[in-house]
PDB file of C-alpha atoms in Angstrom:
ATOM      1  CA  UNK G   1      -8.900   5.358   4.182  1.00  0.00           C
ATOM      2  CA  UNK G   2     -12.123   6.679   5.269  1.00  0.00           C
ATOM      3  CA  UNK G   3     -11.023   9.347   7.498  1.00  0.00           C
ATOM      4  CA  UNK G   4      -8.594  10.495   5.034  1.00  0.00           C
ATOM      5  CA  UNK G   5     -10.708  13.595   3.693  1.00  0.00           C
ATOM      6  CA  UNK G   6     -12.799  14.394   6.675  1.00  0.00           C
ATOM      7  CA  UNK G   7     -11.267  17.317   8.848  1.00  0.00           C
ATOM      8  CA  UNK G   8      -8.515  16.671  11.101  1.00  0.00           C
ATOM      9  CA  UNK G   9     -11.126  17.263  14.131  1.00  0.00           C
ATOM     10  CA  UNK G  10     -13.717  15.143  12.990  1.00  0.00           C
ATOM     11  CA  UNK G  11     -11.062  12.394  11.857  1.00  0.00           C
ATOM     12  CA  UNK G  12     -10.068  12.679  15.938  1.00  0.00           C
ATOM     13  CA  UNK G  13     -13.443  12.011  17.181  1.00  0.00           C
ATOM     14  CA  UNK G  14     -13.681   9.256  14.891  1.00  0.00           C
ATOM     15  CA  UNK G  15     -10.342   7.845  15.765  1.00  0.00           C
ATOM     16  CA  UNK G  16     -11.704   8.006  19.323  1.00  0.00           C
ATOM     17  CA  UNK G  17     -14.706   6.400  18.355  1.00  0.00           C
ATOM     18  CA  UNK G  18     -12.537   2.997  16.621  1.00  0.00           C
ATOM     19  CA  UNK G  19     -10.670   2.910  19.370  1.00  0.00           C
ATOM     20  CA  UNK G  20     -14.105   2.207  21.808  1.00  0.00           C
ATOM     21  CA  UNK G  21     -14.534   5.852  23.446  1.00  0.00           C
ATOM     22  CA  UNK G  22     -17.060   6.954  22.222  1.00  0.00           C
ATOM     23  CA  UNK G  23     -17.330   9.530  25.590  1.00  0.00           C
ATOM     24  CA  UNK G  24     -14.165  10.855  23.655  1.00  0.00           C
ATOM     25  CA  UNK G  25     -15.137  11.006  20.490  1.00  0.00           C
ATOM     26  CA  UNK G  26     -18.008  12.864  21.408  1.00  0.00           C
ATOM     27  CA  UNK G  27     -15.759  15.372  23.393  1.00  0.00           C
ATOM     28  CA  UNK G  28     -13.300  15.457  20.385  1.00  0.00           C
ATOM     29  CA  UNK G  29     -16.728  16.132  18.104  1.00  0.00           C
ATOM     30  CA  UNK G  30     -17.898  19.265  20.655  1.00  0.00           C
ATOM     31  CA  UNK G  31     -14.435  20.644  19.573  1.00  0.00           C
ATOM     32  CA  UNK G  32     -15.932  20.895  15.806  1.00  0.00           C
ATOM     33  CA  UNK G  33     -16.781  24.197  14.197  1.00  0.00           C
ATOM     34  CA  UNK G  34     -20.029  25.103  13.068  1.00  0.00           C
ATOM     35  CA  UNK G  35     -18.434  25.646   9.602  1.00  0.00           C
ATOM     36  CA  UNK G  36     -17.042  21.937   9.822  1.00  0.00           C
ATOM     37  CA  UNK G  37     -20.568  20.102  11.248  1.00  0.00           C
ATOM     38  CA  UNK G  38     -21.410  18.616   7.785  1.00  0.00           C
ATOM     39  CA  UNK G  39     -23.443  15.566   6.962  1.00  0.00           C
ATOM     40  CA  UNK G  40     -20.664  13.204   8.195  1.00  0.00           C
ATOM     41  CA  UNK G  41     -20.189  15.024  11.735  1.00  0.00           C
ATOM     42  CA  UNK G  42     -23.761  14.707  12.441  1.00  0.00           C
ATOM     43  CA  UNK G  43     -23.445  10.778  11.429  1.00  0.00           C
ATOM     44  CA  UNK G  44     -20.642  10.315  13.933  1.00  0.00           C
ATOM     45  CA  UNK G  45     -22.212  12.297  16.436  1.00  0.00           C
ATOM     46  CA  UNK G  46     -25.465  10.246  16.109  1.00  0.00           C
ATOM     47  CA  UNK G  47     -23.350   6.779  16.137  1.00  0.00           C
ATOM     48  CA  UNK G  48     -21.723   7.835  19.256  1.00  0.00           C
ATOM     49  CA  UNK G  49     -24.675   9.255  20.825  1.00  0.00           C
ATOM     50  CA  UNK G  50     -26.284   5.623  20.208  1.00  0.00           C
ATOM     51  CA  UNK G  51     -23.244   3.762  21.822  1.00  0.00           C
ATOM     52  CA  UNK G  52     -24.153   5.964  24.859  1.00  0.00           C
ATOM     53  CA  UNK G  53     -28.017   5.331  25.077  1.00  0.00           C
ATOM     54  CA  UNK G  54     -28.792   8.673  24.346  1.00  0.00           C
ATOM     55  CA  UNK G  55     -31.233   7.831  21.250  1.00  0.00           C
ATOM     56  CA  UNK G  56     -33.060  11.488  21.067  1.00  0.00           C
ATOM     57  CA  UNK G  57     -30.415  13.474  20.490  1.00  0.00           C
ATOM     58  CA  UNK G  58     -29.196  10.584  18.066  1.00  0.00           C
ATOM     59  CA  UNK G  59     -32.325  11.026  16.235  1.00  0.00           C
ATOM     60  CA  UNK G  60     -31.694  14.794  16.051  1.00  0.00           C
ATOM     61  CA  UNK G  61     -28.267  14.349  14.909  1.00  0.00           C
ATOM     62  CA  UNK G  62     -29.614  12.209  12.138  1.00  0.00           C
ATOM     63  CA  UNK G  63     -32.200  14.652  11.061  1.00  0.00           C
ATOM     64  CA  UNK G  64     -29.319  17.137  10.379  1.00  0.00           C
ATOM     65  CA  UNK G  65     -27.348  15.119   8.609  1.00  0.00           C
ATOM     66  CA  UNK G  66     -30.206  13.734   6.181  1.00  0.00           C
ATOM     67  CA  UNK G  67     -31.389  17.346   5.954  1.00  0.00           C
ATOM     68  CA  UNK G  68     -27.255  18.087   4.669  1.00  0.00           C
ATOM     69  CA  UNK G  69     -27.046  15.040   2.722  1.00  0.00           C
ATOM     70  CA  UNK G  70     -30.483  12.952   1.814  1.00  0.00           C
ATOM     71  CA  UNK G  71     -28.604  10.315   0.522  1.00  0.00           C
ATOM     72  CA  UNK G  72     -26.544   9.563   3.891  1.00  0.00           C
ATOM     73  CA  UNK G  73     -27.475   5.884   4.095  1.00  0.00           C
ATOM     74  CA  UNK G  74     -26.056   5.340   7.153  1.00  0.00           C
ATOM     75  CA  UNK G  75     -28.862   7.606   8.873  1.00  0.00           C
ATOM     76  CA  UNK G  76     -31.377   5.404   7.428  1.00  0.00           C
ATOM     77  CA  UNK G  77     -29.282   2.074   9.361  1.00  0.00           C
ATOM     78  CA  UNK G  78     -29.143   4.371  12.368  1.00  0.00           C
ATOM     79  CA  UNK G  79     -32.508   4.826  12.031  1.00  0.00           C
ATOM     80  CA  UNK G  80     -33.526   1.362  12.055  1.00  0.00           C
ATOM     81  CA  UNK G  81     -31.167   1.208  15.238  1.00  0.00           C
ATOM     82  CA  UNK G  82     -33.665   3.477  16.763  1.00  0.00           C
ATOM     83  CA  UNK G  83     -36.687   1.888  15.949  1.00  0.00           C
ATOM     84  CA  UNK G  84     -35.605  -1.584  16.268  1.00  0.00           C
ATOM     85  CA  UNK G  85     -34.908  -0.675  20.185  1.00  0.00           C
ATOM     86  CA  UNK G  86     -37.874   1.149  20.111  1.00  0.00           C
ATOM     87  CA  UNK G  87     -39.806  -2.085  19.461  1.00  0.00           C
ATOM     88  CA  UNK G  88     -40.753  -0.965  15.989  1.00  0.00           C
ATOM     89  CA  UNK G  89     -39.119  -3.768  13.933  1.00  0.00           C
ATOM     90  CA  UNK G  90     -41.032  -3.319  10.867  1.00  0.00           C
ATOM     91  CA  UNK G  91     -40.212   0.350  10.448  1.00  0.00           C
ATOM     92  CA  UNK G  92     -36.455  -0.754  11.095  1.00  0.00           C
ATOM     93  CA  UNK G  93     -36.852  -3.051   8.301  1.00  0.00           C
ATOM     94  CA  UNK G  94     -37.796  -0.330   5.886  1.00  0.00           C
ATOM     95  CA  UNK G  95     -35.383   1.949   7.401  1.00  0.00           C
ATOM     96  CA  UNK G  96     -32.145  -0.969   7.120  1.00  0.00           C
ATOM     97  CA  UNK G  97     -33.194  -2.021   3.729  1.00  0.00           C
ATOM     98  CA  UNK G  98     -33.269   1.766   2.573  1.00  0.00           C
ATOM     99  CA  UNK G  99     -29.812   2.114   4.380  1.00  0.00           C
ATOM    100  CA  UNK G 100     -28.057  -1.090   2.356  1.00  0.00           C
ATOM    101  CA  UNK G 101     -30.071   0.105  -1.136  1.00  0.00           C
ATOM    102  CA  UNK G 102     -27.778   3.477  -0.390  1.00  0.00           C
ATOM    103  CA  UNK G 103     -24.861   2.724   1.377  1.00  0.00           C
ATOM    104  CA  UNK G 104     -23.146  -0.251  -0.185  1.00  0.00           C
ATOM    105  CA  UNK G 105     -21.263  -1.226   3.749  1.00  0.00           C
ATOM    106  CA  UNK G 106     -20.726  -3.398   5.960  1.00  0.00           C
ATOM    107  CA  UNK G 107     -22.288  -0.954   9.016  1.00  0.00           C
ATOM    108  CA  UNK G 108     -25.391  -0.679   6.564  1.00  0.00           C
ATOM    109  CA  UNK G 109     -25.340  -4.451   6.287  1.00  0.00           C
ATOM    110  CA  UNK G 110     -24.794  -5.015   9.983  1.00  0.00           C
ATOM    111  CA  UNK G 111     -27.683  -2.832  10.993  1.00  0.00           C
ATOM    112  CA  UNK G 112     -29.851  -4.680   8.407  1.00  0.00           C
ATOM    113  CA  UNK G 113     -28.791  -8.282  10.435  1.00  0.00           C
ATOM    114  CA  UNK G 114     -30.099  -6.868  13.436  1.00  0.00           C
ATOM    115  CA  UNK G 115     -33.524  -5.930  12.596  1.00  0.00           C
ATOM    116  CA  UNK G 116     -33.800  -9.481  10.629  1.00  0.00           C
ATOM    117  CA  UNK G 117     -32.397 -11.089  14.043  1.00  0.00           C
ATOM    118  CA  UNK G 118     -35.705  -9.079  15.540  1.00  0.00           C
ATOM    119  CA  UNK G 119     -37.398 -10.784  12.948  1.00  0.00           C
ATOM    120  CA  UNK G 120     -36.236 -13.900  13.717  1.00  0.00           C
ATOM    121  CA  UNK G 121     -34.815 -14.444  10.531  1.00  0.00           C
ATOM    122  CA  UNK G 122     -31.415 -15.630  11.198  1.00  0.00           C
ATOM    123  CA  UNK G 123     -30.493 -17.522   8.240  1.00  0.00           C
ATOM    124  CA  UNK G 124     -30.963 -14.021   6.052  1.00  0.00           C
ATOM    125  CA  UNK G 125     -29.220 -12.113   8.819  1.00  0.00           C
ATOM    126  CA  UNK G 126     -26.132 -14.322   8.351  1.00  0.00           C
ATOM    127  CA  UNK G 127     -26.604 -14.129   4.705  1.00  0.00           C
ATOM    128  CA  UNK G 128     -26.554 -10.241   5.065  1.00  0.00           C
ATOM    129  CA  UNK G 129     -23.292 -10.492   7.047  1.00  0.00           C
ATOM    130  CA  UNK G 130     -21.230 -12.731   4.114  1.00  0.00           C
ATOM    131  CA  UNK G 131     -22.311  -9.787   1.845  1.00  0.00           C
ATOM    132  CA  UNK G 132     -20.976  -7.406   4.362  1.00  0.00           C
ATOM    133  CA  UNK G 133     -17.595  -9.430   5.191  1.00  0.00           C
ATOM    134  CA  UNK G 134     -17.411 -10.169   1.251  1.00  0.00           C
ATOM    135  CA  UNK G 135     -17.860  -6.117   0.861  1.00  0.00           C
ATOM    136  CA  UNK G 136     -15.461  -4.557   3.869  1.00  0.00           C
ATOM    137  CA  UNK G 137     -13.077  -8.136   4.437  1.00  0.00           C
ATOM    138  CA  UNK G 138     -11.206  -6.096   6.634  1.00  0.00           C
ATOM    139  CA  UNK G 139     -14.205  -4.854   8.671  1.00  0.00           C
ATOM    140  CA  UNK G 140     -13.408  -6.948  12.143  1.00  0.00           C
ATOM    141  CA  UNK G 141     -16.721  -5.921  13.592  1.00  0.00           C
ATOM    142  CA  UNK G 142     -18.883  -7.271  10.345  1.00  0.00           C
ATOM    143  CA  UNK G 143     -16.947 -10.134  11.369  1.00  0.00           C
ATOM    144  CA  UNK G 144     -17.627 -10.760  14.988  1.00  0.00           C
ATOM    145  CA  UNK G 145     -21.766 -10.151  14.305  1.00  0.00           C
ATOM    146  CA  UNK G 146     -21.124 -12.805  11.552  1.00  0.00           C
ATOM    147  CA  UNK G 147     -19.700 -15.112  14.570  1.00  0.00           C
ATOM    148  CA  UNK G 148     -22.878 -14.239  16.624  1.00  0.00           C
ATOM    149  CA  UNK G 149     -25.065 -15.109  13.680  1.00  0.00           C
ATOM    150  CA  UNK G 150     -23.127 -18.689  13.270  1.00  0.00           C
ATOM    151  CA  UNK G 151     -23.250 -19.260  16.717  1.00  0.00           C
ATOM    152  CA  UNK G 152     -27.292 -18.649  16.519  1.00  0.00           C
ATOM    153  CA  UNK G 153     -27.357 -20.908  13.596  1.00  0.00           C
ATOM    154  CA  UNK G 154     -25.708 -24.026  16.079  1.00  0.00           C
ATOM    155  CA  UNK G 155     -22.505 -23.563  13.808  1.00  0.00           C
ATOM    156  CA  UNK G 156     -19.962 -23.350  16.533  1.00  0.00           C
ATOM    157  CA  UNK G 157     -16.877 -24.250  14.351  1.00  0.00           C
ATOM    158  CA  UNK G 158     -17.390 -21.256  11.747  1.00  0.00           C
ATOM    159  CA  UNK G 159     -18.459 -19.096  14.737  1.00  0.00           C
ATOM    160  CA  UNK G 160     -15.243 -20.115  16.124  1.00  0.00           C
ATOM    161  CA  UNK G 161     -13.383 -19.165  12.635  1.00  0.00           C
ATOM    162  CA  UNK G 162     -14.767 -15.508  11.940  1.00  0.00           C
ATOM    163  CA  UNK G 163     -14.488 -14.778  16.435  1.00  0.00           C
ATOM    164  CA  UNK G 164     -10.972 -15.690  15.259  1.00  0.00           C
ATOM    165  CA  UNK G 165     -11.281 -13.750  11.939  1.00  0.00           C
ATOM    166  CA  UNK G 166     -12.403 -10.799  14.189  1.00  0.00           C
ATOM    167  CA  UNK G 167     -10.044 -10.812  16.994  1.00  0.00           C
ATOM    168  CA  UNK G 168      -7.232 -10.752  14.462  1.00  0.00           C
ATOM    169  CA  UNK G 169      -8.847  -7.794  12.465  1.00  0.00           C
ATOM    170  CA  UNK G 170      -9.684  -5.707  15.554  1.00  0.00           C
ATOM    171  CA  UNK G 171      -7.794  -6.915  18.999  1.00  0.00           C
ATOM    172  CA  UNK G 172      -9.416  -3.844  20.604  1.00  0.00           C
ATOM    173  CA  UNK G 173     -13.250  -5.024  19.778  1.00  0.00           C
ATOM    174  CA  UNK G 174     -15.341  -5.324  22.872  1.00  0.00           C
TER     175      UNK G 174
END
């Protein structure tokens, strides 16, 4: 379990934040002590902050963490987030690749398929998301995007089978 060795505050947020409330889980995260804002609060922080369209202070939050932990691949695919809406999809692609190189996950992976959906490369998108449902097979959102990439692709039976895959991983996904 991921959560299992964060603090019980930040494991709250982030229990908030699986659960789709990410107005929550950002509460739950103001609770945090200064001692406690490592690399991984400032990652959740920035995720949530992104799920509420507040990409500045996501930025911010991901400058902290990198500055705690340079090697927090997940800031790089948050990152890309950034500058993929930003309209800057060939920075994302640096940003996503540098992100998967780092963090060996499906959220680096799924970040990655987005900025080569920009691209309009589909086809390596979906290949991007078998790595990532290969990787995290319990991962129900890895497994939904992999549904939107099939469905792109014209594939509607094995976009029906991982939407399936999904719904059974994650009942609550939106």
């Amino acid at each position: 379990d991921a959560t299992q060795n964060m603090p019980p505050s930040i494991r709250h947020a982030f229990q908030s934040s699986e659960n789709g409330d990410s107005g929550g889980g950002l509460k739950e995260l103001d609770q945090v002590t200064e001692v406690e804002r490592n690399s991984e609060y400032h990652l959740l922080r920035a995720a949530l902050l992104l799920n509420v369209g507040r990409a500045e202070e996501a930025s911010q939050a991901i400058n902290k963490a990198l500055a705690g932990n340079p090697k927090a691949g997940l800031a790089y695919s948050l990152k890309a987030v950034i500058d993929l809406v930003q309209n800057n999809p060939a920075s994302a692609l640096v940003e996503a690749k540098k992100g998967v190189a780092i963090s060996q996950t499906a959220a680096a992976r799924t970040a990655l398929s987005y900025v080569q959906q920009a691209l309009f490369q589909i086809e390596a998108a979906k290949e991007t998301m078998l790595a990532a449902v290969r990787l995290e097979p319990g991962d129900a959102l890895a497994w939904a995007r992999l549904g939107e990439l099939w469905l792109m692709l014209g594939d509607r039976h094995e976009a029906i089978e991982t939407a399936r895959k999904a719904l059974a991983l994650g009942p609550n996904l939106e």
